[in-house]
Coordinates of C-alpha atoms and ligand atoms in Angstrom, one line a residue:
Chain A
M1 CA 65.0 105.7 81.2
P2 CA 64.5 106.1 84.9
A3 CA 66.2 108.9 86.7
A4 CA 69.6 108.3 88.2
L5 CA 68.1 109.2 91.6
A6 CA 64.4 109.7 92.2
V7 CA 63.3 110.7 95.7
R8 CA 59.6 111.1 96.6
G9 CA 58.2 112.2 99.8
L10 CA 61.2 111.0 101.7
A11 CA 61.0 111.3 105.4
K12 CA 63.4 110.2 108.2
R13 CA 62.9 110.5 111.9
Y14 CA 65.6 109.7 114.5
G15 CA 63.5 109.3 117.6
T16 CA 61.9 112.7 118.0
V17 CA 64.3 114.5 115.5
E18 CA 62.8 114.9 112.1
A19 CA 65.8 114.8 109.8
L20 CA 63.8 114.7 106.6
G21 CA 60.2 115.8 106.3
G22 CA 59.0 114.7 102.9
V23 CA 61.6 115.5 100.3
D24 CA 61.2 115.3 96.5
L25 CA 64.4 115.4 94.4
D26 CA 65.6 114.1 91.0
V27 CA 69.0 113.7 89.5
T28 CA 68.7 112.9 85.8
E29 CA 71.2 111.2 83.6
G30 CA 74.4 113.1 83.4
E31 CA 73.2 115.8 85.6
L32 CA 75.3 117.4 88.4
V33 CA 73.0 118.4 91.2
G34 CA 74.1 120.4 94.3
L35 CA 72.3 119.8 97.6
L36 CA 72.8 122.8 99.7
G37 CA 71.9 123.6 103.2
P38 CA 73.2 124.5 106.6
N39 CA 74.6 121.8 108.9
G40 CA 71.8 119.6 110.2
A41 CA 69.6 120.3 107.2
G42 CA 69.4 116.6 106.4
K43 CA 71.7 116.4 103.4
S44 CA 73.8 113.5 104.8
T45 CA 70.6 111.7 105.8
L46 CA 69.2 111.9 102.3
V47 CA 72.4 110.6 100.7
K48 CA 72.7 107.8 103.2
I49 CA 69.2 106.6 102.5
A50 CA 70.0 106.7 98.8
C51 CA 73.0 104.4 99.2
G52 CA 71.2 102.1 101.7
L53 CA 73.1 102.9 104.8
I54 CA 70.0 104.0 106.7
R55 CA 66.3 103.2 106.2
S56 CA 63.8 105.9 105.6
S57 CA 60.7 106.3 107.8
S58 CA 58.5 106.8 104.8
G59 CA 58.6 107.8 101.2
E60 CA 60.8 106.2 98.5
A61 CA 64.1 106.6 96.9
K62 CA 65.1 104.9 93.7
V63 CA 68.5 104.6 92.0
W64 CA 68.1 104.0 88.3
G65 CA 64.7 102.6 89.0
A66 CA 65.9 100.1 91.7
P67 CA 64.8 100.6 95.4
A68 CA 67.6 102.4 97.3
G69 CA 69.6 99.9 99.3
S70 CA 68.9 97.0 97.0
R71 CA 71.9 95.2 95.5
S72 CA 71.3 96.5 92.0
A73 CA 71.0 100.0 93.3
R74 CA 74.2 99.7 95.2
R75 CA 75.9 98.2 92.1
A76 CA 75.1 101.4 90.2
L77 CA 76.4 104.0 92.6
G78 CA 79.6 105.3 94.1
Y79 CA 79.7 107.0 97.5
L80 CA 82.0 109.1 99.4
A81 CA 80.9 109.6 103.0
E82 CA 81.2 112.9 104.9
L83 CA 83.2 111.2 107.6
F84 CA 85.1 108.3 106.1
R85 CA 88.2 106.5 107.1
F86 CA 90.2 103.9 105.3
P87 CA 92.6 101.4 107.1
G88 CA 95.7 103.4 107.7
W89 CA 98.0 100.6 106.6
M90 CA 96.5 100.4 103.1
S91 CA 98.0 102.2 100.1
A92 CA 95.8 104.0 97.7
D93 CA 96.4 101.1 95.2
E94 CA 95.5 98.4 97.8
L95 CA 92.3 100.4 98.7
L96 CA 91.2 100.4 95.1
T97 CA 92.0 96.7 94.7
L98 CA 89.8 96.0 97.8
H99 CA 86.9 98.0 96.3
Q100 CA 87.4 96.5 92.9
R101 CA 86.9 93.0 94.5
L102 CA 83.9 94.1 96.6
S103 CA 82.2 95.7 93.7
G104 CA 83.0 93.0 91.2
S105 CA 84.9 95.4 88.9
T106 CA 87.0 93.7 86.3
G107 CA 88.9 96.9 85.5
G108 CA 92.1 95.5 87.1
E109 CA 95.4 97.4 87.0
R110 CA 94.2 99.7 84.2
E111 CA 91.2 101.0 86.0
R112 CA 93.3 101.6 89.1
T113 CA 95.9 103.5 87.2
E114 CA 93.3 105.6 85.5
L115 CA 91.5 106.5 88.7
L116 CA 94.7 107.3 90.5
E117 CA 95.7 109.5 87.6
L118 CA 92.3 111.2 87.8
V119 CA 92.8 112.2 91.4
A120 CA 96.5 113.0 90.9
L121 CA 97.8 110.1 93.0
R122 CA 99.5 108.1 90.4
E123 CA 103.0 108.9 91.8
A124 CA 101.8 108.2 95.3
R125 CA 99.9 105.0 94.6
G126 CA 102.1 103.0 97.1
R127 CA 101.8 105.5 99.8
R128 CA 100.0 104.4 103.0
V129 CA 96.7 106.3 103.7
E130 CA 97.8 107.1 107.3
T131 CA 100.7 109.1 105.9
M132 CA 98.3 111.4 104.0
S133 CA 96.7 114.5 105.4
K134 CA 93.0 114.5 105.9
G135 CA 92.6 116.6 102.8
M136 CA 94.8 114.4 100.8
Q137 CA 92.8 111.3 101.9
Q138 CA 89.9 112.8 100.1
R139 CA 91.6 111.8 96.8
P140 CA 91.8 108.1 97.3
G141 CA 88.3 108.5 98.7
I142 CA 87.0 109.9 95.5
A143 CA 88.9 107.4 93.5
Q144 CA 87.4 104.6 95.6
A145 CA 83.9 106.0 94.9
L146 CA 84.6 105.8 91.2
V147 CA 85.6 102.1 91.2
G148 CA 83.5 100.0 88.9
T149 CA 82.4 103.1 86.8
P150 CA 79.2 103.9 88.8
R151 CA 76.6 105.8 86.9
L152 CA 75.6 107.7 89.9
L153 CA 78.0 109.3 92.3
L154 CA 77.0 110.5 95.7
L155 CA 79.5 112.9 97.3
D156 CA 78.9 114.1 100.8
E157 CA 80.8 117.3 101.4
P158 CA 83.8 116.2 99.4
T159 CA 85.6 119.5 99.7
S160 CA 85.0 120.6 103.2
A161 CA 88.4 119.3 104.4
L162 CA 90.2 120.7 101.4
D163 CA 92.2 123.9 100.9
P164 CA 91.4 126.2 98.0
V165 CA 93.7 124.4 95.6
G166 CA 92.2 121.0 96.6
R167 CA 88.7 122.4 96.0
R168 CA 89.8 123.6 92.6
T169 CA 91.0 120.1 91.8
V170 CA 87.7 118.6 92.9
R171 CA 85.9 121.1 90.8
T172 CA 87.9 120.2 87.7
L173 CA 87.3 116.5 88.5
L174 CA 83.6 117.1 88.7
E175 CA 83.6 118.8 85.3
E176 CA 85.5 115.8 84.0
L177 CA 83.0 113.4 85.4
R178 CA 80.1 115.4 83.9
S179 CA 81.8 115.2 80.5
R180 CA 81.7 111.4 80.9
G181 CA 78.0 111.5 81.5
I182 CA 78.1 110.4 85.2
S183 CA 75.2 111.7 87.3
V184 CA 76.4 113.4 90.5
L185 CA 74.7 114.5 93.7
L186 CA 77.0 116.8 95.6
N187 CA 76.3 117.8 99.2
S188 CA 77.8 121.0 100.3
H189 CA 77.4 123.9 102.6
L190 CA 79.8 125.9 100.5
L191 CA 78.0 128.0 98.0
S192 CA 80.7 128.9 95.6
E193 CA 81.4 125.3 94.6
V194 CA 77.9 124.5 93.9
E195 CA 77.4 127.7 92.0
L196 CA 80.4 127.1 89.8
V197 CA 79.8 123.5 88.7
C198 CA 76.2 122.4 89.3
D199 CA 73.5 122.1 86.7
R200 CA 70.9 122.4 89.3
V201 CA 70.7 123.3 93.0
V202 CA 68.3 122.1 95.7
I203 CA 68.3 124.0 98.9
L204 CA 67.4 122.0 102.0
L205 CA 66.5 123.5 105.3
A206 CA 65.4 121.5 108.4
G207 CA 64.5 118.5 106.3
K208 CA 62.5 120.3 103.6
V209 CA 63.3 121.6 100.2
V210 CA 63.0 125.4 100.3
A211 CA 64.3 126.3 96.8
A212 CA 65.3 124.4 93.7
G213 CA 66.3 125.3 90.2
T214 CA 69.3 126.0 88.0
P215 CA 71.8 128.5 89.5
A216 CA 70.6 131.0 86.8
E217 CA 67.0 130.5 87.7
L218 CA 67.6 130.9 91.4
A219 CA 69.8 133.9 90.8
R220 CA 67.0 135.4 88.8
A221 CA 66.5 139.0 88.1
R222 CA 64.3 140.5 90.8
G223 CA 63.0 143.2 88.5
V224 CA 63.9 146.7 87.3
E225 CA 64.0 149.7 89.6
L226 CA 62.7 152.8 87.9
D227 CA 63.4 156.3 89.3
T228 CA 61.0 158.8 88.0
D229 CA 59.5 162.1 89.0
G230 CA 56.8 160.1 90.8
G231 CA 59.5 158.4 92.9
K232 CA 61.2 155.0 92.8
R233 CA 59.2 151.9 91.9
M234 CA 59.8 148.3 90.9
V235 CA 58.8 146.9 87.5
D236 CA 58.9 143.3 86.6
G237 CA 61.4 142.4 84.0
T238 CA 65.0 141.8 83.1
R239 CA 67.8 143.7 81.4
D240 CA 66.2 142.9 78.1
D241 CA 63.0 144.7 79.1
V242 CA 64.7 147.9 80.1
P243 CA 64.3 149.8 76.7
R244 CA 60.6 148.9 76.6
I245 CA 60.0 149.9 80.2
V246 CA 61.7 153.2 79.8
A247 CA 59.9 153.9 76.5
E248 CA 56.5 153.1 78.0
A249 CA 57.2 155.4 81.0
V250 CA 58.3 158.2 78.7
A251 CA 55.2 157.6 76.5
R252 CA 53.1 158.1 79.7
G253 CA 54.7 161.5 80.2
E254 CA 56.9 160.4 83.1
R255 CA 60.5 161.8 83.5
V256 CA 63.0 159.0 84.0
Y257 CA 66.0 159.9 86.2
G258 CA 67.4 156.4 86.5
V259 CA 67.0 152.7 85.9
R260 CA 68.6 149.8 87.6
V261 CA 68.4 146.1 86.9
L262 CA 68.3 144.2 90.2
T263 CA 69.6 140.6 90.3
S264 CA 70.2 138.4 93.3
T265 CA 73.2 136.1 93.6
L266 CA 72.8 132.5 94.6
E267 CA 74.1 133.6 97.9
D268 CA 71.2 136.0 98.3
V269 CA 68.7 133.3 97.4
Y270 CA 70.4 130.9 99.8
L271 CA 70.5 133.4 102.7
E272 CA 66.9 134.3 102.1
A273 CA 65.8 130.7 101.9
V274 CA 67.6 129.6 105.0
G275 CA 66.5 132.7 106.8
G276 CA 70.0 133.7 107.9
E277 CA 70.7 130.4 109.6
T278 CA 74.5 130.0 109.8
S279 CA 76.2 126.8 108.7
Chain B
M1 CA 79.2 85.1 98.3
S2 CA 82.4 85.7 96.3
A3 CA 82.9 88.7 98.7
V4 CA 83.4 86.4 101.7
P5 CA 87.1 85.5 100.9
V6 CA 87.7 89.2 100.1
I7 CA 86.4 90.4 103.5
V8 CA 88.0 87.5 105.4
G9 CA 91.3 88.5 103.8
Y10 CA 90.7 92.1 104.7
V11 CA 90.1 91.2 108.3
L12 CA 93.2 89.0 108.5
R13 CA 95.4 91.5 106.9
E14 CA 94.1 94.2 109.2
A15 CA 95.0 92.0 112.2
L16 CA 98.4 91.3 110.7
R17 CA 99.2 94.9 110.0
R18 CA 98.1 95.9 113.5
R19 CA 100.6 93.4 114.9
V20 CA 97.8 91.4 116.6
F21 CA 99.4 88.1 115.5
A22 CA 102.9 89.1 116.6
V23 CA 101.7 90.0 120.1
V24 CA 99.6 86.9 120.3
L25 CA 102.5 84.7 119.2
I26 CA 104.9 86.2 121.7
L27 CA 102.5 85.9 124.6
T28 CA 101.6 82.4 123.6
I29 CA 105.2 81.3 123.6
V30 CA 105.6 82.9 127.0
F31 CA 102.5 81.0 128.3
L32 CA 103.8 77.7 126.9
V33 CA 107.2 78.2 128.5
L34 CA 105.6 79.0 131.9
F35 CA 103.4 76.0 131.5
W36 CA 106.4 73.8 130.8
I37 CA 108.1 75.2 133.9
A38 CA 105.0 74.5 136.0
N39 CA 104.9 70.9 134.7
H40 CA 108.5 70.5 135.5
Y41 CA 108.1 71.6 139.1
V42 CA 105.0 69.6 139.7
H43 CA 106.8 66.6 138.4
S44 CA 109.7 67.0 140.8
E45 CA 107.4 67.7 143.7
L46 CA 105.4 64.7 142.9
G47 CA 108.5 62.5 143.6
K48 CA 108.6 63.8 147.2
L49 CA 104.8 63.3 147.7
R50 CA 103.8 60.4 149.9
V51 CA 100.2 59.3 149.5
P52 CA 99.2 57.1 152.4
P53 CA 98.9 53.5 151.1
D54 CA 95.3 53.1 152.2
V55 CA 94.2 56.1 150.0
P56 CA 93.7 54.8 146.5
V57 CA 94.6 58.1 144.7
D58 CA 96.9 58.2 141.8
A59 CA 98.8 61.4 142.5
R60 CA 100.4 61.6 139.1
T61 CA 97.1 61.3 137.2
F62 CA 95.5 63.8 139.6
A63 CA 98.3 66.4 139.1
S64 CA 98.5 65.8 135.3
A65 CA 94.8 66.1 134.8
F66 CA 94.7 69.2 136.9
L67 CA 97.5 70.7 134.8
S68 CA 95.7 69.7 131.6
G69 CA 92.5 71.3 132.8
L70 CA 94.5 74.4 133.6
A71 CA 95.9 74.4 130.0
L72 CA 92.4 74.0 128.6
F73 CA 91.2 76.9 130.7
A74 CA 94.2 79.0 129.5
T75 CA 93.6 78.2 125.8
M76 CA 89.9 79.0 126.2
F77 CA 90.7 82.3 127.8
L78 CA 93.3 83.2 125.2
G79 CA 91.0 82.1 122.4
V80 CA 88.2 84.3 123.8
V81 CA 90.5 87.3 124.2
L82 CA 91.6 86.9 120.5
A83 CA 88.0 86.4 119.3
V84 CA 86.7 89.4 121.2
F85 CA 89.4 91.7 120.0
L86 CA 89.0 90.6 116.4
T87 CA 85.2 91.3 116.4
L88 CA 84.3 93.7 119.2
G89 CA 84.0 96.7 116.8
A90 CA 82.9 94.9 113.7
V91 CA 79.7 96.8 113.2
R92 CA 79.0 99.8 115.4
G93 CA 82.6 100.5 116.4
D94 CA 83.8 100.5 112.7
A95 CA 80.7 102.5 111.7
E96 CA 81.5 105.1 114.3
R97 CA 85.0 105.4 112.9
G98 CA 83.7 105.6 109.3
L99 CA 85.5 102.4 108.3
L100 CA 82.4 100.3 107.7
Q101 CA 80.3 102.5 105.4
P102 CA 82.6 102.4 102.3
I103 CA 82.4 98.6 102.5
V104 CA 78.7 98.2 103.2
V105 CA 77.6 100.4 100.3
R106 CA 79.2 97.9 98.0
P107 CA 76.9 95.3 96.5
V108 CA 77.7 92.9 99.3
G109 CA 74.9 91.7 101.5
R110 CA 75.0 92.6 105.1
S111 CA 74.6 88.9 106.0
T112 CA 77.6 88.1 103.8
F113 CA 79.6 90.7 105.6
L114 CA 78.7 89.4 109.0
F115 CA 79.4 85.9 108.0
A116 CA 82.7 86.8 106.6
R117 CA 83.6 88.7 109.8
F118 CA 82.7 85.6 111.8
L119 CA 84.7 83.3 109.5
G120 CA 87.7 85.6 109.6
A121 CA 87.8 85.4 113.4
V122 CA 87.2 81.6 113.6
A123 CA 89.9 81.0 111.0
V124 CA 92.3 82.5 113.5
T125 CA 90.9 81.3 116.8
A126 CA 90.0 77.7 116.0
P127 CA 93.5 76.7 114.8
Y128 CA 95.0 78.7 117.6
V129 CA 93.1 77.0 120.3
V130 CA 93.8 73.5 118.9
V131 CA 97.5 74.1 118.3
V132 CA 98.1 75.7 121.7
D133 CA 96.1 73.1 123.6
L134 CA 97.9 70.2 121.8
A135 CA 101.2 71.8 122.6
A136 CA 100.2 71.9 126.2
V137 CA 99.1 68.3 126.1
V138 CA 102.5 67.3 124.6
I139 CA 104.3 69.3 127.3
T140 CA 102.4 67.5 130.1
G141 CA 102.7 64.2 128.3
V142 CA 106.4 64.4 128.0
T143 CA 107.2 65.8 131.4
M144 CA 104.6 63.9 133.4
D145 CA 104.3 60.8 131.2
W146 CA 100.5 61.2 131.3
W147 CA 98.1 61.7 128.5
P148 CA 94.5 62.7 128.7
D149 CA 91.8 60.1 128.0
R150 CA 90.7 62.1 124.9
I151 CA 93.2 64.3 123.2
V152 CA 91.6 65.8 120.1
T153 CA 88.0 66.4 121.1
P154 CA 88.6 68.7 124.1
P155 CA 90.4 71.4 122.1
L156 CA 87.8 71.1 119.3
E157 CA 85.1 71.6 121.8
V158 CA 86.8 74.6 123.3
A159 CA 87.3 76.0 119.8
A160 CA 83.5 75.6 119.3
G161 CA 83.0 77.4 122.6
V162 CA 85.2 80.3 121.4
A163 CA 83.1 80.4 118.2
V164 CA 80.0 80.8 120.3
V165 CA 81.7 83.7 122.1
T166 CA 82.7 85.1 118.7
A167 CA 79.0 85.1 117.6
L168 CA 78.0 86.8 120.8
S169 CA 80.7 89.5 120.3
L170 CA 79.4 90.1 116.8
L171 CA 75.9 90.4 118.1
G172 CA 77.1 92.8 120.7
S173 CA 79.0 94.8 118.1
V174 CA 75.7 95.5 116.2
F175 CA 74.3 97.4 119.2
L176 CA 77.2 98.5 121.4
S177 CA 80.2 100.7 121.0
S178 CA 83.5 98.8 121.0
T179 CA 84.4 99.4 124.6
A180 CA 81.0 98.6 125.9
N181 CA 80.8 95.4 123.8
G182 CA 84.2 94.2 125.0
I183 CA 83.3 94.8 128.6
A184 CA 79.9 93.0 128.1
I185 CA 81.4 89.9 126.5
F186 CA 84.2 89.6 129.1
M187 CA 81.7 90.0 131.9
L188 CA 79.5 87.3 130.4
F189 CA 82.4 85.0 129.9
G190 CA 83.5 85.6 133.5
A191 CA 80.0 85.1 134.8
G192 CA 79.9 81.8 132.9
L193 CA 83.1 80.7 134.5
V194 CA 82.0 81.6 138.0
A195 CA 78.7 79.8 137.5
G196 CA 80.6 76.7 136.3
L197 CA 82.8 76.7 139.4
L198 CA 79.8 77.3 141.6
G199 CA 78.1 74.3 140.1
T200 CA 81.1 72.2 141.0
I201 CA 80.9 73.4 144.6
G202 CA 77.2 72.8 144.6
H203 CA 77.7 69.2 143.6
A204 CA 80.5 68.8 146.1
I205 CA 78.4 69.9 149.0
G206 CA 75.2 68.4 147.5
S207 CA 73.2 71.7 147.4
T208 CA 70.2 71.2 145.2
A209 CA 69.6 75.0 144.8
I210 CA 73.2 75.6 143.6
K211 CA 73.1 72.6 141.3
H212 CA 69.9 74.0 139.8
A213 CA 71.3 77.4 139.3
S214 CA 74.4 76.1 137.7
T215 CA 72.4 74.0 135.3
V216 CA 70.5 77.0 134.2
A217 CA 73.7 78.9 133.9
S218 CA 75.2 76.2 131.7
Y219 CA 72.3 76.6 129.3
V220 CA 72.5 80.4 129.4
T221 CA 76.2 80.4 128.7
P222 CA 76.7 77.3 126.4
F223 CA 80.3 78.3 125.6
E224 CA 81.0 77.6 129.3
A225 CA 79.1 74.3 129.1
L226 CA 81.3 73.3 126.1
Y227 CA 84.4 74.1 128.0
Q228 CA 83.2 72.1 131.0
D229 CA 82.3 69.2 128.7
A230 CA 85.8 69.3 127.3
L231 CA 87.3 69.3 130.8
R232 CA 85.3 66.2 131.6
Q233 CA 86.6 64.4 128.6
L234 CA 90.2 64.8 129.8
T235 CA 89.5 62.2 132.4
A236 CA 86.5 60.5 130.8
S237 CA 87.9 57.0 131.7
T238 CA 89.5 57.9 135.0
S239 CA 87.6 56.1 137.7
G240 CA 87.8 55.6 141.4
L241 CA 88.7 58.1 144.0
T242 CA 91.1 59.9 141.7
G243 CA 88.3 60.6 139.2
F244 CA 86.0 61.6 142.0
L245 CA 88.5 64.1 143.5
L246 CA 89.2 65.6 140.1
Q247 CA 85.5 66.1 139.6
L248 CA 85.4 68.1 142.8
G249 CA 88.2 70.4 141.7
P250 CA 87.8 73.5 139.5
F251 CA 88.8 71.6 136.4
G252 CA 86.6 68.6 137.0
G253 CA 84.1 69.3 134.3
A254 CA 80.4 69.8 134.4
Y255 CA 77.5 67.8 135.6
V256 CA 75.6 69.1 132.7
H257 CA 77.4 67.5 129.8
G258 CA 77.2 65.4 126.6
W259 CA 75.0 65.7 123.6
P260 CA 72.2 67.8 125.2
V261 CA 74.5 70.8 125.9
R262 CA 76.4 70.3 122.7
L263 CA 73.2 70.4 120.6
W264 CA 71.9 73.3 122.6
A265 CA 75.2 75.1 121.9
V266 CA 74.6 74.7 118.2
A267 CA 71.0 76.0 118.5
F268 CA 72.2 78.9 120.7
F269 CA 74.8 79.8 118.2
C270 CA 72.2 79.8 115.4
L271 CA 69.9 82.0 117.5
V272 CA 72.7 84.5 118.3
G273 CA 73.6 84.6 114.6
A274 CA 70.0 85.2 113.5
A275 CA 69.7 88.0 116.1
A276 CA 72.9 89.6 115.0
L277 CA 71.8 89.4 111.3
S278 CA 68.4 90.9 111.9
G279 CA 69.8 93.6 114.1
F280 CA 72.4 94.5 111.5
R281 CA 69.9 94.5 108.7
R282 CA 67.8 97.1 110.6
R283 CA 70.7 99.2 111.8
D284 CA 71.2 102.7 110.5
L285 CA 74.9 103.2 109.8
Ligands
ADP301 N1 72.1 108.9 114.0 C1 71.4 110.0 114.3 N2 70.6 110.0 115.5 C2 69.9 111.1 115.8 N3 69.8 112.2 115.1 C3 70.6 112.3 114.0 C4 71.4 111.2 113.5 N4 72.0 111.5 112.4 C5 71.5 112.8 112.1 N5 70.7 113.2 113.0 C6 70.0 114.5 113.1 O1 69.3 114.7 111.8 C7 69.4 116.0 111.3 C8 70.0 116.0 109.9 O2 71.4 115.6 110.0 P1 72.3 115.4 108.7 O3 71.5 114.6 107.7 O4 73.6 114.9 109.2 O5 72.4 116.9 108.2 P2 73.5 117.6 107.3 O6 74.2 116.5 106.6 O7 72.7 118.4 106.4 O8 74.4 118.4 108.1 C9 70.3 116.8 112.4 O9 69.4 117.4 113.2 C10 71.0 115.7 113.1 O10 71.3 116.1 114.4
MG302 MG1 76.2 116.2 106.6

């Protein structure tokens, strides 16, 4: 079984700007991966290459084994752009009908109702897109990306225009999608989101991966601080190691005044990785 | 290919919902009413006109052919306006607004998309040009009691000219922003018209250099050549001094005409289409 998304040595140059400088990234089946990084890191570029909107300068990207941009690759994915717009005169229902036809979905009325329900638009299905706030338009946007039950979903900053309640809704939705086994790549510059829902996090900076792992791995223990008569020092280990570390110190005849397990949050890791660059 | 009718329908509904057709319909009715009034006045003035008996000019034919040429020009112009506004932002303009990406990521080929955009525009402009021109022909026919030598082929040829402009506009939309593309296409259209008129003048005064330049211009802007060819057909069988004088006027039709330019227009259209396709395929959106 090929990965939902496999990216190898992907590079993209816009003139003299190097947007991506050799990126490796995988999204396996049913996995929810967060792509984090400050603005301009290359997140959108990566996702656009994956869905065939732009061409890479070198390296490769495959969607379920098919070259990114090929018809079979596009058939298997759903995409919500960072900056999208739908014709204002369309209702959410008409928008989904259009995308059902374009994607060859045979789900019909039932699929539309189900998707509109998923994004809490069932009551507003006849409402024109132009009468919705930018944040609310995100909902038909996500529903549109899910037309034709894609097995890979690429979401480019789906929550940046949302208020906290809207973000919560998207988070619940992502959890729902994961329970259905859909693979998701979620671009975000908002840490909390990614931390709360993602199985794995990849941090991108200036077109390069600077850190990757599960949120727990990244927010790893940084060691145990031991305060003894010989002063404070760091010992490798986690909370589980504390009794042993203390026992060994005592056995060596040291006096232990204090012990502290140091952990870093994903935010610490992120800030460390991006070197304090603001987003 | 099954996506073609879907995209055509989308384009037409977009135009409908943006009231494009309502505006076009109203302005076209205004144009036809004004054209009818013009015919009416020309007809009544014609009664007062005294052509010297030794000048073998048929004033009615001359005036009617002139009016029909004017109508053909107007339909070409209106058709071009419609075609350009239906397509000027098809690629880059829509991509900049974020409208294009959700559609292009669907398993629809970019060539299918472009073809459907073209078809959507032609499905509107071709019937439009034919209907409006035939209406003008009927107006002139009824008020002036004069009918062009060929009735159906001129509007068809003008519709083909508009289709060539549509292809150019789609090509431009791949590389230029909506505004720049619109300006570029209208300037090209205007340049073609000026070159066509210049050619007529060149032939009238017998200037080889101007004739040469206008021949080149006809091949560079084949939509203009098609329009000129259509004009010429209005009075294809009008002979004598009347025919000669008509040829000297702005609606006389081209000296470059017939199958060479028509075939070249087809080839030109294919080249433009191929360039648009290959540009679109390479384009980052
Ligand atoms: N069409 C483009 N032309 C030139 N440079 C671009 C273009 N798109 C993006 N870039 C540049 O590429 C880099 C990465 O951009 P992007 O992928 O949008 O980052 P992110 O989504 O992480 O904010 C930025 O420096 C941006 O300015
Ligand atoms: Mg971005």
